[in-house]
Tab-separated table of C-alpha atoms in Angstrom:
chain	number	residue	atom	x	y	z
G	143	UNK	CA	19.590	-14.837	-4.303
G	144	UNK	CA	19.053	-11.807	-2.396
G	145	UNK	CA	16.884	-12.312	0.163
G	146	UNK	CA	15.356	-9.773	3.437
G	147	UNK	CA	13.641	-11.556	5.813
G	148	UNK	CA	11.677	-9.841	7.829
G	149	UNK	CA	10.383	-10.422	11.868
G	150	UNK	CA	6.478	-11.207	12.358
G	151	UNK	CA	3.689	-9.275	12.970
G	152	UNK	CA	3.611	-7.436	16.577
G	153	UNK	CA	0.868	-5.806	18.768
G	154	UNK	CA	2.068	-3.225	21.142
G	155	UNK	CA	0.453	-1.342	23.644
G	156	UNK	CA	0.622	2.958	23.670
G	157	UNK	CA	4.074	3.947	25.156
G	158	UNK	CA	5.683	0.443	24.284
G	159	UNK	CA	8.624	-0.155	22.255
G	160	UNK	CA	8.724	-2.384	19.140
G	161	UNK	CA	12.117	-4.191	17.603
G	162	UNK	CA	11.787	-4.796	13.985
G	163	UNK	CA	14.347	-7.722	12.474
G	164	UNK	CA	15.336	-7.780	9.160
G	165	UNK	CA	17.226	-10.623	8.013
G	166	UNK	CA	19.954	-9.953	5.232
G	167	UNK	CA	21.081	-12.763	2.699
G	168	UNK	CA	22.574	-13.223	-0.755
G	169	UNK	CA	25.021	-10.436	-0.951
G	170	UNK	CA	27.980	-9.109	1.151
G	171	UNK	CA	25.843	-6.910	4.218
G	172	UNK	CA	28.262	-4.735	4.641
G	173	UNK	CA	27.953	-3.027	1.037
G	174	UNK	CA	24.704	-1.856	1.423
G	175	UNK	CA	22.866	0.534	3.205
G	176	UNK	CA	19.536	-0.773	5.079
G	177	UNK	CA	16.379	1.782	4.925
G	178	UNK	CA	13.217	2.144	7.414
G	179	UNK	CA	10.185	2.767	4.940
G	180	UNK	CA	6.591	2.085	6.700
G	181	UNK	CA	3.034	2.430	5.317
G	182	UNK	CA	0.233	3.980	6.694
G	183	UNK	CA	-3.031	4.028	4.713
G	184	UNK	CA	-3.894	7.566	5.916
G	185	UNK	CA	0.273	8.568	5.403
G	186	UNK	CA	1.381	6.529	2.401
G	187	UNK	CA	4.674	5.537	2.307
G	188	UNK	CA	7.095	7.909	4.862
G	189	UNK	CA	11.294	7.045	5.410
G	190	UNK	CA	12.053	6.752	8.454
G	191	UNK	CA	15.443	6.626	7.965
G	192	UNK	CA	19.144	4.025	6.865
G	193	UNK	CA	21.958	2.470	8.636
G	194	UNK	CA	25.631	2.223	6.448
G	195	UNK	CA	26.346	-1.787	8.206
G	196	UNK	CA	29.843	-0.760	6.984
G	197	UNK	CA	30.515	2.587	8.721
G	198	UNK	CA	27.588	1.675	11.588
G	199	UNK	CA	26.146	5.413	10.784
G	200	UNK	CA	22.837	6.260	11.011
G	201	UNK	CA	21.022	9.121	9.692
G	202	UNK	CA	16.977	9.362	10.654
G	203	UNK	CA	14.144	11.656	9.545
G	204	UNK	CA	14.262	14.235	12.293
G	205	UNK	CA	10.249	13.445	12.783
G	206	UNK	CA	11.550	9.958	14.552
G	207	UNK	CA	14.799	11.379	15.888
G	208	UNK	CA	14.285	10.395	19.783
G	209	UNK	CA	12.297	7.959	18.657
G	210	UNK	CA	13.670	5.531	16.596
G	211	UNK	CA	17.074	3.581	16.766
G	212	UNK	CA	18.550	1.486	13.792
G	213	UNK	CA	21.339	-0.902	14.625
G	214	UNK	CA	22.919	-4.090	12.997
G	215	UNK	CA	24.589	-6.954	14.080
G	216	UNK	CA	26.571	-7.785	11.472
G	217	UNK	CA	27.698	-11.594	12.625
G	218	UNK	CA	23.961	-12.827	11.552
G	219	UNK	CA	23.916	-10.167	8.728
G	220	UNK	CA	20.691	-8.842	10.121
G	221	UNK	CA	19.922	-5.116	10.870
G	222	UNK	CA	17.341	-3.628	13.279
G	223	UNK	CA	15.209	-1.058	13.833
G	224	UNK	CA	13.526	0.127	17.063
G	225	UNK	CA	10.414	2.249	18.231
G	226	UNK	CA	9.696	4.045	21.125
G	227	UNK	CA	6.813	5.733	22.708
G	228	UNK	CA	4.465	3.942	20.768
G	229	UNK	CA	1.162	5.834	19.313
G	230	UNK	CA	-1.742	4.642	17.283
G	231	UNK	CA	-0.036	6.865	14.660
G	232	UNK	CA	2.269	4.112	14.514
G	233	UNK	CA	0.179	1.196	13.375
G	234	UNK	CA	1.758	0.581	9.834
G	235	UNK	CA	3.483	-2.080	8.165
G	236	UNK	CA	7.489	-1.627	8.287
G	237	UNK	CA	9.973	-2.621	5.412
G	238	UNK	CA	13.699	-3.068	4.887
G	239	UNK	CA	14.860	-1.853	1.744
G	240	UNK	CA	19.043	-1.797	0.629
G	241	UNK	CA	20.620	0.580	-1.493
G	242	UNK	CA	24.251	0.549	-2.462
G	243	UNK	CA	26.514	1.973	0.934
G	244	UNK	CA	26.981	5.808	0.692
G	245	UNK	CA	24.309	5.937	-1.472
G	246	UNK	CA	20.295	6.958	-0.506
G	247	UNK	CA	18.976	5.533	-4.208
G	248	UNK	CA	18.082	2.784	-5.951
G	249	UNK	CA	15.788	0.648	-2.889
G	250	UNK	CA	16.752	-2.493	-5.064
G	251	UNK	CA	15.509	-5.438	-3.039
G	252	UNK	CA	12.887	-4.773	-0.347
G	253	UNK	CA	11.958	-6.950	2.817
G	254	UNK	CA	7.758	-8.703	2.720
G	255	UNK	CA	7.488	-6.021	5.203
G	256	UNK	CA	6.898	-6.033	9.701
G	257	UNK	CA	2.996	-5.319	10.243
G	258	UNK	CA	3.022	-3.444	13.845
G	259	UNK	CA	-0.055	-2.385	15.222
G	260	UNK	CA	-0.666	-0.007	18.277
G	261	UNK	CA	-3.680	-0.958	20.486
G	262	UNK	CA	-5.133	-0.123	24.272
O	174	UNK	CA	11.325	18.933	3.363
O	175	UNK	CA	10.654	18.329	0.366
O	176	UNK	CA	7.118	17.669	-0.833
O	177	UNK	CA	6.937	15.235	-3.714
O	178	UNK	CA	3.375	15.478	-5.496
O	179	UNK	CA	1.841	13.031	-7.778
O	180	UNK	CA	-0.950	13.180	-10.538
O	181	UNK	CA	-2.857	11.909	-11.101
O	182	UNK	CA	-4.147	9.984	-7.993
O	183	UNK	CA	-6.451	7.443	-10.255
O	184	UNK	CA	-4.871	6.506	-14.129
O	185	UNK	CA	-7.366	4.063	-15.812
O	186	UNK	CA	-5.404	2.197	-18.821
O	187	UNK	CA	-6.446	0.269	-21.571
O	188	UNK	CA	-4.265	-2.723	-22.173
O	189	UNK	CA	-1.371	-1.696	-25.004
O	190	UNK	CA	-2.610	2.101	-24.721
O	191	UNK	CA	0.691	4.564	-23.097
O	192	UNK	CA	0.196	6.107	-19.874
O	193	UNK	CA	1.977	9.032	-17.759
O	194	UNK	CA	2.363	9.671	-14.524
O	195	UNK	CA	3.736	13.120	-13.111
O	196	UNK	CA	6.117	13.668	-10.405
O	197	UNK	CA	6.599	17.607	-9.177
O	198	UNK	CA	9.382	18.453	-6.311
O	199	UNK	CA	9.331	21.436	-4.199
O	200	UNK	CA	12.690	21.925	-4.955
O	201	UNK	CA	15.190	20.674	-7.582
O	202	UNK	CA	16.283	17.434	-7.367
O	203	UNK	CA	19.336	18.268	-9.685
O	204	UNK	CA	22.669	17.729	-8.003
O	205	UNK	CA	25.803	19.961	-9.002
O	206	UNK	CA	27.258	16.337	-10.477
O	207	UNK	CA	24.283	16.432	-13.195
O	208	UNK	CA	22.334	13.575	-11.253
O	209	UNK	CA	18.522	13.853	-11.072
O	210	UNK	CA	17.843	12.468	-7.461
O	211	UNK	CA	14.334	10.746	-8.375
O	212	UNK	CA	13.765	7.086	-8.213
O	213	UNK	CA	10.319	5.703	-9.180
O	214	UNK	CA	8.460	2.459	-7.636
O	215	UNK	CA	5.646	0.078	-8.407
O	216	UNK	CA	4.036	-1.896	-5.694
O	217	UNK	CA	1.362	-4.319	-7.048
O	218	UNK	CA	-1.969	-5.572	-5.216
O	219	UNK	CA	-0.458	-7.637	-2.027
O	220	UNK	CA	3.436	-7.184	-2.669
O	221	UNK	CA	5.947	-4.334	-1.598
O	222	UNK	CA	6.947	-1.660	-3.798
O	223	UNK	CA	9.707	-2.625	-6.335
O	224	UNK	CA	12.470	-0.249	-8.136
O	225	UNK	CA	11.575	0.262	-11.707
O	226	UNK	CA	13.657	3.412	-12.137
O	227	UNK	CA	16.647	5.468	-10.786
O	228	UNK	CA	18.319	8.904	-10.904
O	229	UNK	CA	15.489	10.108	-13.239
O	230	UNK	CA	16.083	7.946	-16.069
O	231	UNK	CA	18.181	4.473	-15.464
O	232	UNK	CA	16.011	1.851	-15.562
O	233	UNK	CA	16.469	-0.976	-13.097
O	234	UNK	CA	17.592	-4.464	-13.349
O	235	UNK	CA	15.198	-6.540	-15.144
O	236	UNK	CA	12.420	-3.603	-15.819
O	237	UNK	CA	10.610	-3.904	-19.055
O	238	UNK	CA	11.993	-1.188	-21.266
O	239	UNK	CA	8.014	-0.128	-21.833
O	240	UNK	CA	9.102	2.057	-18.908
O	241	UNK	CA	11.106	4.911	-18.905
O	242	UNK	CA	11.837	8.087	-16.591
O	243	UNK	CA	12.415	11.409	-18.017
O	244	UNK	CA	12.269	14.924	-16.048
O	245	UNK	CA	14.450	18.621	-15.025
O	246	UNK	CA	14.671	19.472	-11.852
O	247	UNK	CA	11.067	19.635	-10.309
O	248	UNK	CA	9.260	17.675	-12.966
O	249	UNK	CA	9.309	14.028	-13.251
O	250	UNK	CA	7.478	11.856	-15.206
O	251	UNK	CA	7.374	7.963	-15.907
O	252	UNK	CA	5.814	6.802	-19.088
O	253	UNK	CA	4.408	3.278	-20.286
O	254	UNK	CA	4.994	2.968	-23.983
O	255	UNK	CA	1.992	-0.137	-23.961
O	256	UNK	CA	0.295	-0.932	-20.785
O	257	UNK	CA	-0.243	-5.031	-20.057
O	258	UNK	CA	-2.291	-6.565	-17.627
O	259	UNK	CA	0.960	-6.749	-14.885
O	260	UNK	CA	1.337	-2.945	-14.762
O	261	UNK	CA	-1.523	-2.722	-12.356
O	262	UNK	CA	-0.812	-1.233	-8.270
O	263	UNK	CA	0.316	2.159	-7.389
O	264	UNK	CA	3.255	4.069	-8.678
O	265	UNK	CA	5.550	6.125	-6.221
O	266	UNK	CA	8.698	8.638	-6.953
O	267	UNK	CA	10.655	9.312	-4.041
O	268	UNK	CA	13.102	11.545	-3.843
O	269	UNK	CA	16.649	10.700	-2.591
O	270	UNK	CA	18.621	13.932	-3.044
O	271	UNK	CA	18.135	14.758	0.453
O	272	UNK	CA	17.081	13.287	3.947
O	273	UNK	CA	14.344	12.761	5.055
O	274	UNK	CA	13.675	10.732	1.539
O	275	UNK	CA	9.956	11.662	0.573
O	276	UNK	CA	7.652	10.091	-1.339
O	277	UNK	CA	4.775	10.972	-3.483
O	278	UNK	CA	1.153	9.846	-2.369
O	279	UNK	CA	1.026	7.422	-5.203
O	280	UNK	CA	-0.719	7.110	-8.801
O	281	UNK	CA	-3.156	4.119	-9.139
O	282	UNK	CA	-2.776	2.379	-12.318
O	283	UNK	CA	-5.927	-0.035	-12.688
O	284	UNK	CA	-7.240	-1.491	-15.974
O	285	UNK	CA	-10.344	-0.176	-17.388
């Protein structure tokens, strides 16, 4: 069954960098698209942006651009995404979602979700 | 960017009573092709959100068909024909016509 698996909990310190795993299984990576979603109580639920495993394009909300990096490494069908210049504005719990490749609908199966949290 | 807004923020339901929830876009989510870029999601108490339906209307895999998705453009809605018990958690639309993909703030759905 379709399955994303998602890396553990992390506490970073302001300025850091975070790596966020997320684990693909069940279905052929490379015909999905993998999204960033993360949720904030004060922000709800905000995209951060996808990565096409087949085409290895990303596309990012231009909020994170400079920010954030999404890569995949397709051998171990598991895609990544990467924070920088950490803020307490960052403390949110991160999810994988897939939609079908070229497509930005239809968040079908969603990872259990990355808790990060930014602290001094 | 466009700004998705929800209402309302708090729906109390009465077990096999229908309930609404609204959707409005700052701009239209209609695509040239005839596609209405607006996906809805439920995530229950504890869980993450799940897809109950896509482009406006198509209901996903496995959704109850108490649930359906109608809208134009810039108005959205997603009806329960009979709430149960299992319908409870907060109900997003996002829209996906354009990036950045933006969400709603989310409709709470609790029992009364």
């Amino acid at each position: 069954q379709v399955q994303l698996m998602q890396s553990g909990a992390e506490v970073k310190k302001p300025g850091a960098s975070v790596k966020v795993s997320c684990k693909a299984s069940g279905y052929i990576f490379s015909d999905y698209s993998l999204h960033w979603v993360r949720q904030t109580p004060g922000q709800g639920l905000e995209w951060l942006g996808r990565i096409n495993p087949n085409t290895d394009t990303t596309d990012s909300a231009q909020k994170f651009q400079g920010r954030v990096t999404m890569t995949k490494d397709t051998s171990i069908t598991t895609a990544y995404m990467q924070l920088s210049g950490l803020t307490s504005d960052d403390t949110a719990l991160y999810y994988c979602a897939r939609s079908s490749e070229g497509t930005w609908y239809a968040f079908d199966y969603w990872g259990q979700g990355s808790l990060v949290t930014v602290s001094s | 960017d466009i700004v998705m807004t929800q209402s309302p923020l708090s729906l109390p339901v009465t077990p096999g009573e229908p309930a609404s929830i609204s959707c409005r876009a700052s701009q239209s989510l209609l695509h040239r092709t005839g596609r209405k870029y607006l996906d809805w999601y439920l995530q229950k108490p504890g869980q993450s959100p799940q897809l109950l339906i896509y482009l406006g209307s198509i209901r996903a895999s496995g959704v109850p068909d108490r649930f359906s998705g109608s809208g134009s453009g810039t108005e959205f809605t997603l009806k329960i024909s009979r709430v149960e018990a299992e319908d409870v958690g907060i109900y997003y639309c996002l829209q996906t016509l354009q990036p950045p993909l933006t969400f709603g703030g989310g409709t709470k759905v609790e029992i009364k």
